[in-house]
């Protein structure tokens, strides 16, 4: 598990964190925070180096889009989802822990 401060998260600018040795892309949308695997399911690119609007993050390498809430691949060339991580927030403290689902297809 890793903890961050909510104030340090800037909407539209993904943040890379490390949870149990895995790279995780953290994104703030309004008062909500989402965390997904930072590795694109299409190839080896860090999603945290791209941009997101609303709940949709775009991989900077080939343009695949993912839903931050579910990890679902929305547009090609990615077809497989990325893992989602459990996020809880207590005031200014955001905690991110192991994936909600084990299978990364
Ligand atoms: S590496 Fe992300 S779309 Fe290709």
Short mmCIF file of N, CA and C and ligand atoms in Angstrom, two decimals:
data_model
loop_
_atom_site.label_atom_id
_atom_site.label_comp_id
_atom_site.label_asym_id
_atom_site.label_seq_id
_atom_site.Cartn_x
_atom_site.Cartn_y
_atom_site.Cartn_z
N UNK A 1 0.85 -1.19 0.00
CA UNK A 1 0.00 0.00 0.00
C UNK A 1 0.89 1.24 0.00
N UNK A 2 0.36 2.30 -0.61
CA UNK A 2 1.09 3.57 -0.60
C UNK A 2 0.11 4.67 -0.23
N UNK A 3 0.60 5.71 0.43
CA UNK A 3 -0.27 6.84 0.74
C UNK A 3 0.29 8.10 0.09
N UNK A 4 -0.64 8.94 -0.37
CA UNK A 4 -0.29 10.20 -1.00
C UNK A 4 -1.17 11.28 -0.39
N UNK A 5 -0.83 12.52 -0.63
CA UNK A 5 -1.74 13.58 -0.18
C UNK A 5 -2.62 13.98 -1.36
N UNK A 6 -3.89 14.15 -1.08
CA UNK A 6 -4.84 14.53 -2.12
C UNK A 6 -4.42 15.85 -2.78
N UNK A 7 -3.94 16.78 -1.96
CA UNK A 7 -3.54 18.10 -2.47
C UNK A 7 -2.42 18.03 -3.50
N UNK A 8 -1.63 16.95 -3.43
CA UNK A 8 -0.49 16.85 -4.36
C UNK A 8 -0.92 16.38 -5.74
N UNK A 9 -2.16 15.90 -5.86
CA UNK A 9 -2.64 15.38 -7.15
C UNK A 9 -3.30 16.50 -7.94
N UNK A 10 -2.82 16.70 -9.15
CA UNK A 10 -3.35 17.77 -10.01
C UNK A 10 -4.20 17.15 -11.10
N UNK A 11 -5.43 17.61 -11.21
CA UNK A 11 -6.33 17.05 -12.22
C UNK A 11 -5.75 17.22 -13.62
N UNK A 12 -5.79 16.14 -14.40
CA UNK A 12 -5.28 16.18 -15.76
C UNK A 12 -3.83 15.74 -15.87
N UNK A 13 -3.15 15.69 -14.71
CA UNK A 13 -1.74 15.27 -14.74
C UNK A 13 -1.58 13.98 -13.94
N UNK A 14 -1.43 12.86 -14.65
CA UNK A 14 -1.30 11.58 -13.95
C UNK A 14 -0.01 11.55 -13.13
N UNK A 15 -0.05 10.77 -12.09
CA UNK A 15 1.08 10.67 -11.16
C UNK A 15 1.48 9.20 -11.05
N UNK A 16 2.77 8.94 -11.13
CA UNK A 16 3.21 7.54 -10.99
C UNK A 16 3.56 7.23 -9.54
N UNK A 17 2.97 6.17 -9.03
CA UNK A 17 3.28 5.71 -7.68
C UNK A 17 3.71 4.25 -7.78
N UNK A 18 4.20 3.71 -6.68
CA UNK A 18 4.59 2.31 -6.66
C UNK A 18 3.84 1.61 -5.55
N UNK A 19 3.15 0.55 -5.91
CA UNK A 19 2.38 -0.22 -4.93
C UNK A 19 2.86 -1.67 -4.99
N UNK A 20 3.40 -2.15 -3.90
CA UNK A 20 3.91 -3.52 -3.82
C UNK A 20 4.84 -3.82 -4.99
N UNK A 21 5.68 -2.87 -5.34
CA UNK A 21 6.66 -3.09 -6.40
C UNK A 21 6.14 -2.88 -7.81
N UNK A 22 4.85 -2.57 -7.94
CA UNK A 22 4.27 -2.36 -9.28
C UNK A 22 4.06 -0.87 -9.53
N UNK A 23 4.29 -0.47 -10.78
CA UNK A 23 4.06 0.93 -11.14
C UNK A 23 2.57 1.16 -11.33
N UNK A 24 2.09 2.23 -10.73
CA UNK A 24 0.67 2.53 -10.74
C UNK A 24 0.47 3.97 -11.21
N UNK A 25 -0.54 4.17 -12.04
CA UNK A 25 -0.88 5.50 -12.54
C UNK A 25 -2.05 6.03 -11.70
N UNK A 26 -1.83 7.16 -11.05
CA UNK A 26 -2.84 7.74 -10.16
C UNK A 26 -3.40 8.99 -10.82
N UNK A 27 -4.73 9.12 -10.81
CA UNK A 27 -5.36 10.26 -11.47
C UNK A 27 -6.50 10.80 -10.61
N UNK A 28 -6.50 12.10 -10.48
CA UNK A 28 -7.57 12.76 -9.72
C UNK A 28 -8.60 13.32 -10.71
N UNK A 29 -9.85 13.02 -10.44
CA UNK A 29 -10.95 13.57 -11.25
C UNK A 29 -11.92 14.20 -10.26
N UNK A 30 -11.90 15.51 -10.19
CA UNK A 30 -12.74 16.19 -9.21
C UNK A 30 -12.32 15.79 -7.80
N UNK A 31 -13.27 15.30 -7.04
CA UNK A 31 -12.97 14.87 -5.67
C UNK A 31 -12.60 13.40 -5.60
N UNK A 32 -12.58 12.73 -6.75
CA UNK A 32 -12.30 11.30 -6.78
C UNK A 32 -10.84 11.04 -7.21
N UNK A 33 -10.34 9.89 -6.79
CA UNK A 33 -8.99 9.48 -7.19
C UNK A 33 -9.07 8.04 -7.71
N UNK A 34 -8.41 7.81 -8.83
CA UNK A 34 -8.40 6.47 -9.42
C UNK A 34 -6.95 6.02 -9.59
N UNK A 35 -6.77 4.71 -9.56
CA UNK A 35 -5.43 4.16 -9.74
C UNK A 35 -5.52 2.91 -10.61
N UNK A 36 -4.74 2.90 -11.66
CA UNK A 36 -4.70 1.75 -12.56
C UNK A 36 -3.23 1.38 -12.80
N UNK A 37 -3.02 0.19 -13.33
CA UNK A 37 -1.65 -0.20 -13.66
C UNK A 37 -1.05 0.84 -14.60
N UNK A 38 0.21 1.16 -14.38
CA UNK A 38 0.83 2.19 -15.21
C UNK A 38 1.31 1.66 -16.55
N UNK A 39 1.30 0.36 -16.71
CA UNK A 39 1.82 -0.23 -17.95
C UNK A 39 0.65 -0.47 -18.90
N UNK A 40 0.72 0.15 -20.06
CA UNK A 40 -0.32 -0.02 -21.08
C UNK A 40 -0.43 -1.51 -21.44
N UNK A 41 -1.65 -1.96 -21.70
CA UNK A 41 -1.84 -3.37 -22.04
C UNK A 41 -1.46 -3.66 -23.50
N UNK A 42 -1.17 -2.63 -24.27
CA UNK A 42 -0.80 -2.85 -25.67
C UNK A 42 0.70 -3.10 -25.83
N UNK A 43 1.51 -2.28 -25.21
CA UNK A 43 2.96 -2.45 -25.27
C UNK A 43 3.54 -1.81 -24.02
N UNK A 44 4.84 -1.60 -24.04
CA UNK A 44 5.49 -1.15 -22.81
C UNK A 44 5.58 0.36 -22.75
N UNK A 45 4.50 0.99 -22.36
CA UNK A 45 4.49 2.45 -22.19
C UNK A 45 3.85 2.77 -20.85
N UNK A 46 4.33 3.83 -20.23
CA UNK A 46 3.77 4.25 -18.94
C UNK A 46 2.60 5.21 -19.18
N UNK A 47 1.42 4.80 -18.73
CA UNK A 47 0.24 5.64 -18.91
C UNK A 47 0.38 6.96 -18.17
N UNK A 48 1.16 6.96 -17.08
CA UNK A 48 1.31 8.20 -16.30
C UNK A 48 2.07 9.28 -17.06
N UNK A 49 2.66 8.91 -18.20
CA UNK A 49 3.36 9.91 -19.01
C UNK A 49 2.42 10.53 -20.05
N UNK A 50 1.18 10.07 -20.06
CA UNK A 50 0.20 10.62 -21.01
C UNK A 50 -0.69 11.64 -20.33
N UNK A 51 -1.88 11.82 -20.92
CA UNK A 51 -2.81 12.81 -20.39
C UNK A 51 -4.17 12.16 -20.23
N UNK A 52 -4.99 12.75 -19.40
CA UNK A 52 -6.37 12.26 -19.29
C UNK A 52 -7.33 13.42 -19.22
N UNK A 53 -8.53 13.14 -19.69
CA UNK A 53 -9.63 14.11 -19.60
C UNK A 53 -10.80 13.37 -19.03
N UNK A 54 -11.38 13.91 -17.97
CA UNK A 54 -12.47 13.19 -17.32
C UNK A 54 -11.98 11.84 -16.86
N UNK A 55 -12.73 10.80 -17.20
CA UNK A 55 -12.36 9.45 -16.76
C UNK A 55 -11.55 8.70 -17.80
N UNK A 56 -11.12 9.39 -18.85
CA UNK A 56 -10.45 8.70 -19.96
C UNK A 56 -8.98 9.11 -20.05
N UNK A 57 -8.12 8.11 -19.96
CA UNK A 57 -6.68 8.39 -20.09
C UNK A 57 -6.21 7.83 -21.42
N UNK A 58 -5.34 8.60 -22.08
CA UNK A 58 -4.84 8.19 -23.39
C UNK A 58 -3.37 7.80 -23.29
N UNK A 59 -3.05 6.65 -23.84
CA UNK A 59 -1.65 6.23 -23.89
C UNK A 59 -0.93 7.12 -24.90
N UNK A 60 0.19 7.69 -24.48
CA UNK A 60 0.91 8.64 -25.34
C UNK A 60 1.57 7.94 -26.52
N UNK A 61 1.79 6.60 -26.41
CA UNK A 61 2.58 5.94 -27.45
C UNK A 61 1.79 5.67 -28.73
N UNK A 62 0.64 5.01 -28.63
CA UNK A 62 -0.15 4.72 -29.83
C UNK A 62 -1.59 5.20 -29.72
N UNK A 63 -1.93 5.84 -28.63
CA UNK A 63 -3.24 6.50 -28.55
C UNK A 63 -4.39 5.68 -28.00
N UNK A 64 -4.14 4.49 -27.48
CA UNK A 64 -5.25 3.73 -26.88
C UNK A 64 -5.79 4.49 -25.67
N UNK A 65 -7.09 4.36 -25.46
CA UNK A 65 -7.71 5.03 -24.32
C UNK A 65 -8.25 4.00 -23.34
N UNK A 66 -8.15 4.33 -22.06
CA UNK A 66 -8.63 3.46 -20.99
C UNK A 66 -9.54 4.24 -20.06
N UNK A 67 -10.51 3.51 -19.50
CA UNK A 67 -11.40 4.11 -18.51
C UNK A 67 -10.71 4.01 -17.14
N UNK A 68 -10.49 5.15 -16.51
CA UNK A 68 -9.79 5.16 -15.22
C UNK A 68 -10.58 4.42 -14.14
N UNK A 69 -11.90 4.36 -14.29
CA UNK A 69 -12.73 3.74 -13.26
C UNK A 69 -12.67 2.22 -13.30
N UNK A 70 -12.55 1.68 -14.50
CA UNK A 70 -12.65 0.22 -14.65
C UNK A 70 -11.39 -0.42 -15.22
N UNK A 71 -10.51 0.37 -15.80
CA UNK A 71 -9.33 -0.17 -16.47
C UNK A 71 -9.63 -0.67 -17.87
N UNK A 72 -10.87 -0.57 -18.28
CA UNK A 72 -11.30 -1.09 -19.59
C UNK A 72 -10.61 -0.35 -20.72
N UNK A 73 -10.19 -1.10 -21.75
CA UNK A 73 -9.64 -0.49 -22.95
C UNK A 73 -10.81 0.01 -23.79
N UNK A 74 -10.83 1.29 -24.08
CA UNK A 74 -11.95 1.89 -24.82
C UNK A 74 -11.67 1.93 -26.31
N UNK A 75 -10.42 2.23 -26.66
CA UNK A 75 -10.10 2.32 -28.09
C UNK A 75 -8.85 1.51 -28.42
N UNK A 76 -8.79 1.09 -29.67
CA UNK A 76 -7.62 0.38 -30.18
C UNK A 76 -6.42 1.33 -30.17
N UNK A 77 -5.21 0.81 -30.20
CA UNK A 77 -4.86 -0.59 -30.44
C UNK A 77 -4.91 -1.48 -29.18
N UNK A 78 -5.20 -0.97 -28.02
CA UNK A 78 -5.28 -1.84 -26.85
C UNK A 78 -6.64 -2.54 -26.85
N UNK A 79 -6.64 -3.80 -26.48
CA UNK A 79 -7.91 -4.53 -26.36
C UNK A 79 -8.10 -5.09 -24.95
N UNK A 80 -7.00 -5.30 -24.24
CA UNK A 80 -7.08 -5.86 -22.90
C UNK A 80 -7.16 -4.74 -21.87
N UNK A 81 -7.87 -4.99 -20.78
CA UNK A 81 -7.94 -3.98 -19.72
C UNK A 81 -6.63 -3.91 -18.95
N UNK A 82 -6.46 -2.85 -18.18
CA UNK A 82 -5.35 -2.78 -17.23
C UNK A 82 -5.94 -2.96 -15.83
N UNK A 83 -5.10 -3.40 -14.91
CA UNK A 83 -5.57 -3.62 -13.54
C UNK A 83 -6.01 -2.32 -12.89
N UNK A 84 -7.00 -2.44 -12.05
CA UNK A 84 -7.38 -1.29 -11.23
C UNK A 84 -6.91 -1.55 -9.80
N UNK A 85 -6.63 -0.47 -9.09
CA UNK A 85 -6.18 -0.56 -7.70
C UNK A 85 -7.23 0.05 -6.78
N UNK A 86 -7.22 -0.41 -5.57
CA UNK A 86 -8.19 0.06 -4.58
C UNK A 86 -7.71 1.41 -4.02
N UNK A 87 -8.58 2.40 -4.07
CA UNK A 87 -8.23 3.73 -3.57
C UNK A 87 -9.19 4.10 -2.45
N UNK A 88 -8.65 4.56 -1.34
CA UNK A 88 -9.52 5.10 -0.30
C UNK A 88 -8.97 6.46 0.11
N UNK A 89 -9.88 7.33 0.49
CA UNK A 89 -9.47 8.69 0.83
C UNK A 89 -10.05 9.06 2.18
N UNK A 90 -9.18 9.62 3.02
CA UNK A 90 -9.62 10.12 4.31
C UNK A 90 -9.09 11.55 4.41
N UNK A 91 -9.94 12.50 4.09
CA UNK A 91 -9.49 13.89 4.07
C UNK A 91 -8.43 14.09 3.02
N UNK A 92 -7.24 14.50 3.46
CA UNK A 92 -6.17 14.77 2.52
C UNK A 92 -5.28 13.55 2.27
N UNK A 93 -5.60 12.44 2.91
CA UNK A 93 -4.78 11.25 2.78
C UNK A 93 -5.44 10.24 1.83
N UNK A 94 -4.70 9.89 0.79
CA UNK A 94 -5.19 8.93 -0.20
C UNK A 94 -4.36 7.65 -0.07
N UNK A 95 -5.02 6.53 0.08
CA UNK A 95 -4.32 5.24 0.19
C UNK A 95 -4.63 4.39 -1.03
N UNK A 96 -3.60 3.78 -1.57
CA UNK A 96 -3.77 2.94 -2.76
C UNK A 96 -3.21 1.56 -2.44
N UNK A 97 -4.02 0.55 -2.68
CA UNK A 97 -3.57 -0.80 -2.35
C UNK A 97 -3.84 -1.76 -3.50
N UNK A 98 -3.45 -2.99 -3.28
CA UNK A 98 -3.42 -4.04 -4.29
C UNK A 98 -4.63 -4.07 -5.22
N UNK A 99 -4.44 -4.64 -6.40
CA UNK A 99 -5.49 -4.65 -7.41
C UNK A 99 -6.81 -5.25 -6.93
N UNK A 100 -7.89 -4.69 -7.44
CA UNK A 100 -9.21 -5.22 -7.12
C UNK A 100 -9.41 -6.57 -7.77
N UNK A 101 -8.86 -6.74 -8.95
CA UNK A 101 -9.01 -8.00 -9.65
C UNK A 101 -7.64 -8.58 -9.93
N UNK A 102 -7.55 -9.87 -9.87
CA UNK A 102 -6.26 -10.52 -10.04
C UNK A 102 -5.91 -10.75 -11.50
N UNK A 103 -6.93 -10.96 -12.34
CA UNK A 103 -6.65 -11.36 -13.71
C UNK A 103 -6.43 -10.14 -14.60
N UNK A 104 -5.30 -10.10 -15.23
CA UNK A 104 -5.05 -9.06 -16.24
C UNK A 104 -5.00 -9.78 -17.56
N UNK A 105 -6.04 -9.60 -18.33
CA UNK A 105 -6.14 -10.39 -19.56
C UNK A 105 -5.38 -9.74 -20.68
S1 LIG B 1 1.71 1.16 -25.92
FE1 LIG B 1 -0.14 2.06 -25.29
S2 LIG B 1 -1.30 2.13 -27.11
FE2 LIG B 1 0.51 1.14 -27.69
#
